[in-house]
Each structure stands twice: as structure tokens, then as C-alpha cells.
Coordinates of C-alpha atoms in Angstrom, one line a residue:
X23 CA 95.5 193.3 140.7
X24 CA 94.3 189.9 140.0
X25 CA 91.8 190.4 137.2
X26 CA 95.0 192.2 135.4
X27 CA 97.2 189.1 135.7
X28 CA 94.3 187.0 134.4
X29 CA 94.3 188.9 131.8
X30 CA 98.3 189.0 131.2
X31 CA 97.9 185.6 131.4
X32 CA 95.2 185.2 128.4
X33 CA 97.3 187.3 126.5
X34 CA 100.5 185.3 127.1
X35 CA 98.2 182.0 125.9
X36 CA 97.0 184.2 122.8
X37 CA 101.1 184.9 121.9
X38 CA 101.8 180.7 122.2
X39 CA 98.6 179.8 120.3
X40 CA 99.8 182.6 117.3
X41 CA 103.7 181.2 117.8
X42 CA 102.2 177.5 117.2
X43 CA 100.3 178.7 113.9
X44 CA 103.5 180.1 112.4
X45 CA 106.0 177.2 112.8
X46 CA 103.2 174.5 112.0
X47 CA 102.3 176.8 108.7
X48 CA 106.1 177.3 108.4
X49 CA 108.0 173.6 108.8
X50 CA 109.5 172.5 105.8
X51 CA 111.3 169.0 105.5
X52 CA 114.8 168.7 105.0
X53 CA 116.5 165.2 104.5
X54 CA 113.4 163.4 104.9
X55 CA 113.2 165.3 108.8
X56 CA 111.1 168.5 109.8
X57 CA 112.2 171.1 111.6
X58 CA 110.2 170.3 114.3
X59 CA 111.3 168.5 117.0
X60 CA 109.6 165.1 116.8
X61 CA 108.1 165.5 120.0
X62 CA 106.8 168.8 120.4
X63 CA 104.2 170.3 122.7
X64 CA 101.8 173.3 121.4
X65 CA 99.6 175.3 123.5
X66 CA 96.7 174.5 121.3
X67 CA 93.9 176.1 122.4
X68 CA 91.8 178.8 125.2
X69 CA 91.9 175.2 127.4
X70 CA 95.9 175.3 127.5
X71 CA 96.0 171.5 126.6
X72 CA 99.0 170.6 125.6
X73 CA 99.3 167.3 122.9
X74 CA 102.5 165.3 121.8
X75 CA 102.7 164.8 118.6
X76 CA 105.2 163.6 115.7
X77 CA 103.3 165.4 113.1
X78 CA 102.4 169.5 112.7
X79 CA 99.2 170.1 114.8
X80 CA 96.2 171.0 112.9
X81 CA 94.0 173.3 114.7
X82 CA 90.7 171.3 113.7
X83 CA 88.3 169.4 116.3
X84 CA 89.0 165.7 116.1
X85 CA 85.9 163.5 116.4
X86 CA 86.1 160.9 118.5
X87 CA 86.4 157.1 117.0
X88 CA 83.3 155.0 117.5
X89 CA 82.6 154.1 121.1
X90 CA 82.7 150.3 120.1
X91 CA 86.4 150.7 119.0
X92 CA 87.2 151.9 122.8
X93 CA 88.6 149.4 125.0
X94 CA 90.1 150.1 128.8
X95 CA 93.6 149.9 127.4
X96 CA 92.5 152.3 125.0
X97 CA 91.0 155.0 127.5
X98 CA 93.9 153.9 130.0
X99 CA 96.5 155.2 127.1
X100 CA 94.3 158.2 126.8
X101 CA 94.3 158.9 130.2
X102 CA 98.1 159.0 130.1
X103 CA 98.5 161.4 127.3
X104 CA 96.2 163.8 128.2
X105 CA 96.8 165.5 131.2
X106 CA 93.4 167.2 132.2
X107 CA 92.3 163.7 132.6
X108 CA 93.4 163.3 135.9
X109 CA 93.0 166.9 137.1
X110 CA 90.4 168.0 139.6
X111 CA 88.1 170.7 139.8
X112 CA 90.2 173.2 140.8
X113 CA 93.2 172.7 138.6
X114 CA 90.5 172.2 135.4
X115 CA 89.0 175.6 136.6
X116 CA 92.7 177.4 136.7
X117 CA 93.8 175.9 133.8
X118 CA 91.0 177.2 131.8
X119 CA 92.1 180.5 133.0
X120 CA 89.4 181.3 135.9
X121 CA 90.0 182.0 139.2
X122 CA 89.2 179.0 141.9
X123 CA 88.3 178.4 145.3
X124 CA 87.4 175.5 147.6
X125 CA 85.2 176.0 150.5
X126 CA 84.6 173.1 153.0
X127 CA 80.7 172.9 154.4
X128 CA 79.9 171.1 157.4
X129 CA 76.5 169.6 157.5
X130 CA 74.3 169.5 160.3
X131 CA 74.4 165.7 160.5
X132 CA 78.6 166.2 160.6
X133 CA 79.1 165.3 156.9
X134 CA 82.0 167.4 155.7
X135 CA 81.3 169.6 151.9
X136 CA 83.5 170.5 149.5
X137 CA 82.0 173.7 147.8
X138 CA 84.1 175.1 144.6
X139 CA 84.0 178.6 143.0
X140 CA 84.2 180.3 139.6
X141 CA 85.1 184.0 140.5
X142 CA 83.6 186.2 137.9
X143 CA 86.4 189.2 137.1
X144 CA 85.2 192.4 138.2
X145 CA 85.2 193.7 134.8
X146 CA 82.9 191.3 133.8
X147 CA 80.2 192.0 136.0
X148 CA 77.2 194.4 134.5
X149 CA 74.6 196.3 136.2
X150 CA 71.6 193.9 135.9
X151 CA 74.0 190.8 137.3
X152 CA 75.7 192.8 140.1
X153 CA 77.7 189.6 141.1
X154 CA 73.9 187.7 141.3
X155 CA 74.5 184.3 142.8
X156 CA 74.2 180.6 140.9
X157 CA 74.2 177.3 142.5
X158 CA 74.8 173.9 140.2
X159 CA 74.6 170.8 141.4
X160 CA 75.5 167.5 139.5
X161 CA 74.2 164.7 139.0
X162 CA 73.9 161.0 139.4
X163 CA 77.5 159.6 140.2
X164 CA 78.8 162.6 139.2
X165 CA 80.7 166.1 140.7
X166 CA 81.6 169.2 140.4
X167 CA 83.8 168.3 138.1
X168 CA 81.0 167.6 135.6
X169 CA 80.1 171.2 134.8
X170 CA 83.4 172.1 133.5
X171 CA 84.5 169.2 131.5
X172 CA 83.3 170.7 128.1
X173 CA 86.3 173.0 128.2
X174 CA 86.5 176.6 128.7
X175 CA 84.0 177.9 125.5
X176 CA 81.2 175.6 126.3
X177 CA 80.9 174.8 129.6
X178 CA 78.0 176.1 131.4
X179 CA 79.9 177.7 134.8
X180 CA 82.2 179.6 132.3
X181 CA 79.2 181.1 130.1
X182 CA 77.7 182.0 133.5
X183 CA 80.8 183.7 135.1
X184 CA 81.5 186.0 131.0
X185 CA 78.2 187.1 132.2
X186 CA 79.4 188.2 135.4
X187 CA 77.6 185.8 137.4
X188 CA 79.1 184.3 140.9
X189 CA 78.7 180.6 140.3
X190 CA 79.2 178.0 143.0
X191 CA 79.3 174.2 142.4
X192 CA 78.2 171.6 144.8
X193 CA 79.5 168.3 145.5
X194 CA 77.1 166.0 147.5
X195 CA 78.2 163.9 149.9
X196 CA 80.4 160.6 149.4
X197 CA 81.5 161.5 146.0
X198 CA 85.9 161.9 145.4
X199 CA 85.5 165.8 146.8
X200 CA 83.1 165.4 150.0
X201 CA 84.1 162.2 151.7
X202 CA 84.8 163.5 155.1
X203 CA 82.4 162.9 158.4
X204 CA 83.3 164.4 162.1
X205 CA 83.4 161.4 163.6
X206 CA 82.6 158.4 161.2
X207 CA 85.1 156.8 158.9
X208 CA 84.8 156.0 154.8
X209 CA 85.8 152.8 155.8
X210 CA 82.9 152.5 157.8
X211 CA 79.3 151.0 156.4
X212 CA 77.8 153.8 158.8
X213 CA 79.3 156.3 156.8
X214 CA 77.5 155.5 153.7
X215 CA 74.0 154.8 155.4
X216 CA 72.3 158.0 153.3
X217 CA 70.5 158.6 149.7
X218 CA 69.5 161.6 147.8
X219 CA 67.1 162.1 150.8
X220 CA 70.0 163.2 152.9
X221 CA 71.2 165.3 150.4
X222 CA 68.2 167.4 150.0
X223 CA 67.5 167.6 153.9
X224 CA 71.4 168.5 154.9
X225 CA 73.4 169.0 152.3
X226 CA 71.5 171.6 150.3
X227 CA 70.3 173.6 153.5
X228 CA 74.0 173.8 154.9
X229 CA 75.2 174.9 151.3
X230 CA 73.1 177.8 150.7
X231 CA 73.5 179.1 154.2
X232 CA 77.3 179.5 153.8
X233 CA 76.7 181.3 150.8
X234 CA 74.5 183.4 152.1
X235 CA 76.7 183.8 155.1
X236 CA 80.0 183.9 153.2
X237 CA 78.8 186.8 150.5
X238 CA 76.7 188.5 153.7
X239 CA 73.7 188.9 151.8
X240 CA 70.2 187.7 151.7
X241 CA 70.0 187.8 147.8
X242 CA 67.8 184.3 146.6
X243 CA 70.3 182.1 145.1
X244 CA 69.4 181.0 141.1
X245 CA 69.2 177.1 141.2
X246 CA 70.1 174.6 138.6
X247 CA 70.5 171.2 139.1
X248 CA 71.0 168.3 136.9
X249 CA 69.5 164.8 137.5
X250 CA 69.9 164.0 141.4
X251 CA 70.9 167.6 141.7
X252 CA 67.2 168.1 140.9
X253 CA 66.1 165.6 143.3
X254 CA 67.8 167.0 145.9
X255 CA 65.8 170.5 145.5
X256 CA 62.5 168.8 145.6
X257 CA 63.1 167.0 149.1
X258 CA 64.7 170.9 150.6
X259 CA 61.5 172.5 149.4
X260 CA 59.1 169.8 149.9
X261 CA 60.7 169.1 153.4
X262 CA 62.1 172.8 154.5
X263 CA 59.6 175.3 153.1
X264 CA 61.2 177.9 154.3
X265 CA 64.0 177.6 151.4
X266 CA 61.6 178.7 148.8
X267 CA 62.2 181.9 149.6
X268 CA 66.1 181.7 149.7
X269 CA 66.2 180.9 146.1
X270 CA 65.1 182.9 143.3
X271 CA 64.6 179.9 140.6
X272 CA 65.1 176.4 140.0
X273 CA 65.9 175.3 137.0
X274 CA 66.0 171.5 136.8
X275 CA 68.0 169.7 134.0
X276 CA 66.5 165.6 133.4
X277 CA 65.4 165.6 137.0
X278 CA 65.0 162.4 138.7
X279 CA 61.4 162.2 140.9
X280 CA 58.9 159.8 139.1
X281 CA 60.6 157.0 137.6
X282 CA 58.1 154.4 137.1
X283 CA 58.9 154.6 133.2
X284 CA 62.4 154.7 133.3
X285 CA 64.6 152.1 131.2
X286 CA 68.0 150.2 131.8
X287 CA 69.3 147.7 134.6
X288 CA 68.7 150.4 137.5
X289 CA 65.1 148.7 137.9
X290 CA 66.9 145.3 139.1
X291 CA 68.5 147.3 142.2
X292 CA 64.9 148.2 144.0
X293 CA 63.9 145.1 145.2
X294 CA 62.8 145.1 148.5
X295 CA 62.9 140.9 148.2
X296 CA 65.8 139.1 148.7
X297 CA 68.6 139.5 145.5
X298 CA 70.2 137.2 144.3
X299 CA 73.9 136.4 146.6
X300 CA 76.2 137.9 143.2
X301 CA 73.8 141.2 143.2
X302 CA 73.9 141.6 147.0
X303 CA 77.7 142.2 146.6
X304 CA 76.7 144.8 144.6
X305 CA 74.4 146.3 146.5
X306 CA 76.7 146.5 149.7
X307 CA 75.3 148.6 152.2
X308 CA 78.8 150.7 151.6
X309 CA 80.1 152.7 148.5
X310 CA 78.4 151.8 145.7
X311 CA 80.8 149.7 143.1
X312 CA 83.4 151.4 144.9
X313 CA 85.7 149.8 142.7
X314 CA 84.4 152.2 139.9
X315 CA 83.9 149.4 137.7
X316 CA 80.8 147.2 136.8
X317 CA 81.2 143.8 137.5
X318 CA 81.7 141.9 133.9
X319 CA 79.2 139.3 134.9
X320 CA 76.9 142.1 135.8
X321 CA 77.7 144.5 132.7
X322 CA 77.7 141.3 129.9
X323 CA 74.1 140.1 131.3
X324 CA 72.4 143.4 131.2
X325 CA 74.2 145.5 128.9
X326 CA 74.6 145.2 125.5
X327 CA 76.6 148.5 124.4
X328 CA 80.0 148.8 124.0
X329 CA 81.8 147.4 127.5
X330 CA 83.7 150.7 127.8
X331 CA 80.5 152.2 128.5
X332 CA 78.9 149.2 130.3
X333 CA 81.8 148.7 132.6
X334 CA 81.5 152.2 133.6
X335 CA 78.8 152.5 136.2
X336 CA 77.7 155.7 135.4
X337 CA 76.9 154.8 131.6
X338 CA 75.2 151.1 132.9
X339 CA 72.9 153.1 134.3
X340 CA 72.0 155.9 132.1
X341 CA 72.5 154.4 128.6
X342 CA 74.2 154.6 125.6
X343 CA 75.7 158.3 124.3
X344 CA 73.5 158.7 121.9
X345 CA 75.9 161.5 119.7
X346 CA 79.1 159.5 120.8
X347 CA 80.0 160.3 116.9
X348 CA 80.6 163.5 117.7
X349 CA 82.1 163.6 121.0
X350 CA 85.5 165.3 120.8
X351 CA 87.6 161.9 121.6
X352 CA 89.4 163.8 124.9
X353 CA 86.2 165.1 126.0
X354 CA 85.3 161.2 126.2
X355 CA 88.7 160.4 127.8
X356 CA 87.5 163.0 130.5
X357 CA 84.2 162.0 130.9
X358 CA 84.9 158.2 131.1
X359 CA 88.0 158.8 134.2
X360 CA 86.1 161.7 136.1
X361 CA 83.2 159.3 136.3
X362 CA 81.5 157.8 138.2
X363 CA 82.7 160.4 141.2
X364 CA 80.7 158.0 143.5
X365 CA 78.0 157.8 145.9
X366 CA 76.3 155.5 148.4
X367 CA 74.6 152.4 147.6
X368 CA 71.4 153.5 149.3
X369 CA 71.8 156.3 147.1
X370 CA 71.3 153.8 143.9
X371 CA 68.8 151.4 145.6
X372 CA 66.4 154.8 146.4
X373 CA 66.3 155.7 143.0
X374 CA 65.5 152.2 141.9
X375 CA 62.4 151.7 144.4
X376 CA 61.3 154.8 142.5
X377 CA 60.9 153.0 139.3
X378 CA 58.6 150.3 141.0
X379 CA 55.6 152.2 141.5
X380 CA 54.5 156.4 140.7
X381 CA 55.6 157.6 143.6
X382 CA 58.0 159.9 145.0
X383 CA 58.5 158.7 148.2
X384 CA 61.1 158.3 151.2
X385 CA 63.9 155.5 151.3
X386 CA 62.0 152.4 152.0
X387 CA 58.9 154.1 152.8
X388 CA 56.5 153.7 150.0
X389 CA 53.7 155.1 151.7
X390 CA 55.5 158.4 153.0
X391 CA 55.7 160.6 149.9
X392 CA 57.4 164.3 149.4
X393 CA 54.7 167.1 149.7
X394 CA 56.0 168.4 146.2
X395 CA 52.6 170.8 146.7
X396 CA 54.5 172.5 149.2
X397 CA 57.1 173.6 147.1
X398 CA 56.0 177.5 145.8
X399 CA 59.2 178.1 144.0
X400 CA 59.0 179.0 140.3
X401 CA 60.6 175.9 138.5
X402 CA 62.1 175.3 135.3
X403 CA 61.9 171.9 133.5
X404 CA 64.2 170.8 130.7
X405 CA 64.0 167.1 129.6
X406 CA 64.2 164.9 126.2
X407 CA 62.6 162.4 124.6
X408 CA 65.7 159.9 124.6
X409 CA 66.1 159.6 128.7
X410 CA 66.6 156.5 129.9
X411 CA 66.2 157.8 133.7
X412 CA 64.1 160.6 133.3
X413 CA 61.7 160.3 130.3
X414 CA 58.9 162.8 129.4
X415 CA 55.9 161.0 130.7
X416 CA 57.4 160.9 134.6
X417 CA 59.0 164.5 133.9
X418 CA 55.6 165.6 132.8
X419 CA 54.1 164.3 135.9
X420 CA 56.4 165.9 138.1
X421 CA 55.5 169.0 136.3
X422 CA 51.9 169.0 136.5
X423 CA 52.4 168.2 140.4
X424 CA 54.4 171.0 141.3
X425 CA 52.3 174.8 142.5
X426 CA 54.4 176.9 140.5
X427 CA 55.7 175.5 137.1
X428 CA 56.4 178.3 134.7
X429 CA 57.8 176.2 131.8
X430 CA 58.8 172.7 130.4
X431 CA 61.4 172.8 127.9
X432 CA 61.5 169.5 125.7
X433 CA 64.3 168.0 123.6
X434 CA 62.6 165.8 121.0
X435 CA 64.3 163.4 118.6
X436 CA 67.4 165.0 118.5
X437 CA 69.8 161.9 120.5
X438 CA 69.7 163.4 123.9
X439 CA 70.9 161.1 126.3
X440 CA 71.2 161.5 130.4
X441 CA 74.4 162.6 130.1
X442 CA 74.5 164.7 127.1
X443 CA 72.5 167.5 129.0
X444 CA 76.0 168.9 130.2
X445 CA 78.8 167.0 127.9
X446 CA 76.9 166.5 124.7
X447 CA 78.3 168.7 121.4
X448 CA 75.2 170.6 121.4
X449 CA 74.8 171.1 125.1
X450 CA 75.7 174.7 125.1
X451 CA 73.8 175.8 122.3
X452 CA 70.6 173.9 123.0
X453 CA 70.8 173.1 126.6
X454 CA 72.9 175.8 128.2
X455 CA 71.4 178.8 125.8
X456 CA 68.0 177.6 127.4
X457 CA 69.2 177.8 131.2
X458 CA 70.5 181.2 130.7
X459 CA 67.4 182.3 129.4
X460 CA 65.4 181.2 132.6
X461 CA 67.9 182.6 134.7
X462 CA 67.9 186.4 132.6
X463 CA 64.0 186.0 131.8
X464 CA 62.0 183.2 133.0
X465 CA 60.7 185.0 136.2
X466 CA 58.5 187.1 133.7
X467 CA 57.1 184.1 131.7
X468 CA 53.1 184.7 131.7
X469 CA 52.2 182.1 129.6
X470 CA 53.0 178.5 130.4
X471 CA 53.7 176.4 126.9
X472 CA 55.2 173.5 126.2
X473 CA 58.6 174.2 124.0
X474 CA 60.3 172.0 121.8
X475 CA 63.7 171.9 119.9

């Protein structure tokens, strides 16, 4: 009953997308005045936007203006008209015509885990997938919310559910969906006294054992992870062993483990000396910039992009979007108010000891590294040349010290930033196309090789 009324419901979008062409091809102007109302809302396209407009509605992607003519009253107008902006994962999931759900995951530690859903329809699901399980996990700053922002075509979670796939997305603790504790308080510093460490040796472990308990099987869960997402998979296997045999593959998008050549102001936050009194505001031992905002002081000394990037903490840290000419200008609007999704400030300051020496090590423990040779899963590596955070010599590292690489997948000179692994135009075709493939084929790769776009 409820794949049929999906599917009424796609066909009821098709009718208002078909009813939109015909009076947009149809208006004629009488006395200077369409027949259109002057403000008019169309269902425009499969990701039941709706626009206001005083002009007919051509059906044509509109590129976004450069990212230096953004300003915050710019993206705050944006924000306004375009209602997806402000919607969370669930309501971007059911608008784009899926079916939702939100599962809460308590750690062992008493963190409390909001886990969301993509239901793949029944009629969907083939022989070879037989509802086959996918985990994602986000990145740096981000959420679950960052998997679906491309819309309902591109977006990686949706291209995995046509498929028949059951797809699950994480959201690590202290970002907007996971923010709840047993018995501590967000208001309280103790609450935020964890990094990407925590995340690996709680969150993950908790995670996969409610899927495995909600769907009552022992199937290995397929793996992908983006950026501290893939960070968090090499402290569960390096630390918990055991979980290499719970997943089936990991497949790990710009992943964050040797940082020593990494770019950008994240190097200033892994001093273990004393910072300077402006920078230790910063570096609270709360939320990080829980304000969401980079300080202007902080964002005009060490950034010199356009300040709608630089004040956005996300984008201070990873760089510049590198194919910002052909972002879709809502898809930026999206982007810029869905992140960052927050974290800790540990989080931030363990990352940025990384970049100090070759290590990949514990939170203030330089000498206590991860065993990544205890890790015996077969793992995936996509990367770029353009990385600020991850660039190929440290993801190259990472792959030569894991036991059981099977392939390293390399984006080279074609503008690939941090971010542009899941919201860049070409993310689906080049990035996304690639993931799949692992998942469908890359268990059978016999021949290790270095690929390159």
C-alpha cells in the first residue's frame, strides 16, 4: 500500500510539472498584463520546489552568480525564498518523494544518535541487492543532511535506494540532529569533551549494531564515509577488530588520517602551546564556533576568498569551491544554511594536531598512534589533487599503510574541492558512478592500479 501511494504521488507531481509547461508555453499578454498571476508558484521539477516568480518559469538549470557577488544579506534573502533551505533531513527526504525514518541510537558512553533512513520501494529491489545494507556517514561539520542536498537525481542515497539498496545515514554526535546525552547537558563544556576518536570507538559500534539488530540479520554492512566519516572507520577497525567482519566494504571519500600536508588555517588550531587570548575564544573547550559564524577578525586575517565562504566555518576550513561557476545558485543557498551542522571543538583541535607531524595518532597523544595494520577490511580510496584537507601525498600514505587496499581512485586537475565530493555538479557522474561500482564490483578487483579521471 505504500509503495502504490508513492507512486500516485510521482504521478500527481508528473500531471503539475506537464500543467506548468502548458500555461508557461501558453501565456499571452494582454494590456501590457499576462495571464498569469504575477505571483505564481510551479511545481518545477522531481524535487517539488516550488519558486515565486513575476515572469513564466523556464525549465533550464540556473547557474549560480559568482561566489564573490554573495553577501549574507544575499544568502539570508535566499534562504527566505527557497523553502528547502531550512528543511531537515527528513522533510528533504519526503519531499523528494522517498520514504523517511528517524531512529534514535544510544551510545555506550550515553550519547544519544539520530540515525535516518531511505526506504528502498519493494519494487525496486532486484535479486543481486535483496535489500543489501549501506551506511554513509558525513563529514567534517557536516550531517546527514549532506548526502541529500543535490536533489532527488543526483544525490548519492537516492541513486543507491533506485537500486534497491537499504541506505542508512549517520549523524555523529554534537551535530543539529544528535545533541542529546543521558545525563549531561549541551550547555555543559562536559558535554563536548570528545573528537572523531569518540566517534569511531562509540558512535560507529552502537550504529551498526542497531542495524543489525533492527533488520535481524547478520548481513556485513557496505561502508562509505566522507572525510571524518572516514576517520571514524579507521579508529572502529583499528581499535575494535572485531568490526571488520560486520562490514562488507569501506569505501572512503577524501578521508582525513595523515594530514601533515594539508593547506588552510586548520594548522593554526593544533598548538599544544599557549594561543593567543582572541584564538582561545575560539577554541573553547565547548561547541566549536557555535555561533556558526567565523569570527571577521579571524576570517579577514587568514582568508582571502569571498567572506561568504570565509565566514562560514565549514568553507574556512576546507577552501575555496573550486566549480562555484557551476553550482546551481539554490544548491549553494542549501549548502551555505545546512552547514556547518556542528561539532566539538576537540573535534577541530584533533584534526589540526594531525597536520603537525605524520602521524595518526590519539587526542593529545602523539606517541599513541592507531594500529591501521589491524584493520583487514577491503577499503576503497577516492581522493583529488585539489584537497586542501586531504591531499594525495597523505591519502597515499594512508593507503600504502592499510593490509587490505584494493584500489585508489584519483581525481586529477579537474577543480575538486573537499566539499565538491558530494555537492559538486559532477559529483554524481564522477564521484558517485565510482562508489557504486565498488559497492556492485570492487570485492572482485584482482589487480590493484592507481585510477585517474
Amino acid at each position: 500500500m505504500g509503495d502504490f501511494a508513492y507512486t500516485l504521488l510521482d504521478t500527481i507531481r508528473n500531471v503539475g510539472d506537464r500543467l506548468s509547461n502548458f500555461f508557461q508555453n501558453h501565456a499571452t499578454v494582454k494590456k501590457g498584463i499576462t495571464t498569469l498571476p504575477r505571483k505564481t508558484y510551479f511545481w518545477r521539477d522531481a524535487t517539488a520546489k516550488y519558486t515565486k516568480t513575476t515572469k513564466p518559469l523556464k525549465r533550464t538549470a540556473k547557474q549560480a552568480p559568482p561566489v564573490s557577488a554573495y553577501t549574507t544579506k544575499t544568502l539570508h534573502y535566499k534562504v527566505r525564498t527557497d523553502p528547502m533551505s531550512s528543511m531537515d533531513t527528513p522533510q528533504l527526504i519526503t519531499l523528494h518523494g522517498r520514504r523517511a525514518e528517524s531512529h534514535i541510537v544510544l551510545t555506550e558512553d550515553g550519547y544519544l544518535l539520530t540515525l535516518h533512513r531511505i526506504v528502498a520501494s519493494r519494487l525496486k529491489r532486484t535479486a543481486d541487492v535483496k535489500n543489501n545494507t549501506v551506511l554513509l556517514h558525513h563529514g567534517l561539520l557536516g550531517s546527514s543532511a549532506d548526502w541529500v542536498l543535490l536533489g532527488a537525481k543526483k544525490s548519492l542515497p537516492y541513486l543507491l535506494s533506485n537500486l534497491g539498496y537499504d541506505v542508512w545515514l549517520a549523524n555523529a554526535r554534537g551535530n543539529v540532529y544528535s545533541r542529546g546525552h543521558v545525563s549531561k547537558s549541551i550547555n555543559n563544556s562536559d558535554f563536548w569533551k570528545f573528537s572523531w576518536q569518540e566517534m569511531g570507538q562509540y558512535d560507529l559500534p552502537a550504529i551498526i549494531h542497531y542495524i543489525r539488530l533492527v533488520k535481524n540479520t547478520s548481513d556485513p554492512i557496505s561502508f562509505v564515509g566522507h572525510s571524518m566519516g572516514a576517520t571514524a572507520l579507521l579508529v572502529l577497525l583499528s581499535t575494535s577488530p572485531i568490526f571488520n567482519t560486520f562490514i562488507r566494504i569501506g569505501i572512503l571519500i577524501a578521508p582525513l588520517a595523515f594530514m601533515v600536508n594539508s593547506k588552510g588555517p586548520l594548522r593554526m588550531f593544533g598548538s599544544f602551546a599557549p594561543q593567543p587570548p582572541l584564538l582561545q575564544q575560539v577554541m573553547s573547550t565547548g561547541e566549536f564556533m557555535p555561533s556558526k559564524v567565523t569570527p571577521e577578525w579571524l576570517s579577514s586575517r587568514h582568508c582571502a576568498r569571498p567572506q561568504v565562504l570565509c565566514r562560514n566555518p565549514l568553507f574556512f576550513l576546507a577552501g575555496d569551491i573550486l566549480q562555484g561557476h557551476l553550482w546551481d545558485e539554490n544548491l549553494l543557498t542549501r549548502v551555505l544554511n545546512h552547514v556547518p551542522a556542528g561539532t566539538s571543538t576537540y573535534t577541530i583541535s584533533h584534526y589540526a594536531q594531525l597536520t603537525r607531524n605524520g602521524k595518526f595518532h590519539k587526542f593529545g597523544d602523539v606517541i599513541t598512534e592507531f594500529p591501521l595494520n589491524r584493520i583487514s577490511l577491503p577499503i576503497a580510496l577516492i581522493s583529488s589533487s585539489d584537497d586542501w584537507l586531504a591531499p594525495l601525498p597523505d591519502v597515499k600514505k594512508l593507503y600504502f599503510g592499510l593490509s587490505n587496499p584494493i584500489d585508489h581512485f584519483v581525481i586529477r586537475n579537474d577543480n575538486f574541492s573537499h566539499t565538491e565530493f558530494v555537492w559538486g555538479p559532477k559529483a554524481d557522474i564522477i564521484v558517485f558512478r565510482k562508489v557504486i561500482d565498488y559497492i556492485e564490483n570492487g570485492l572482485s578487483l584482482s589487480v590493484i592500479k592507481l585510477n585517474e579521471v
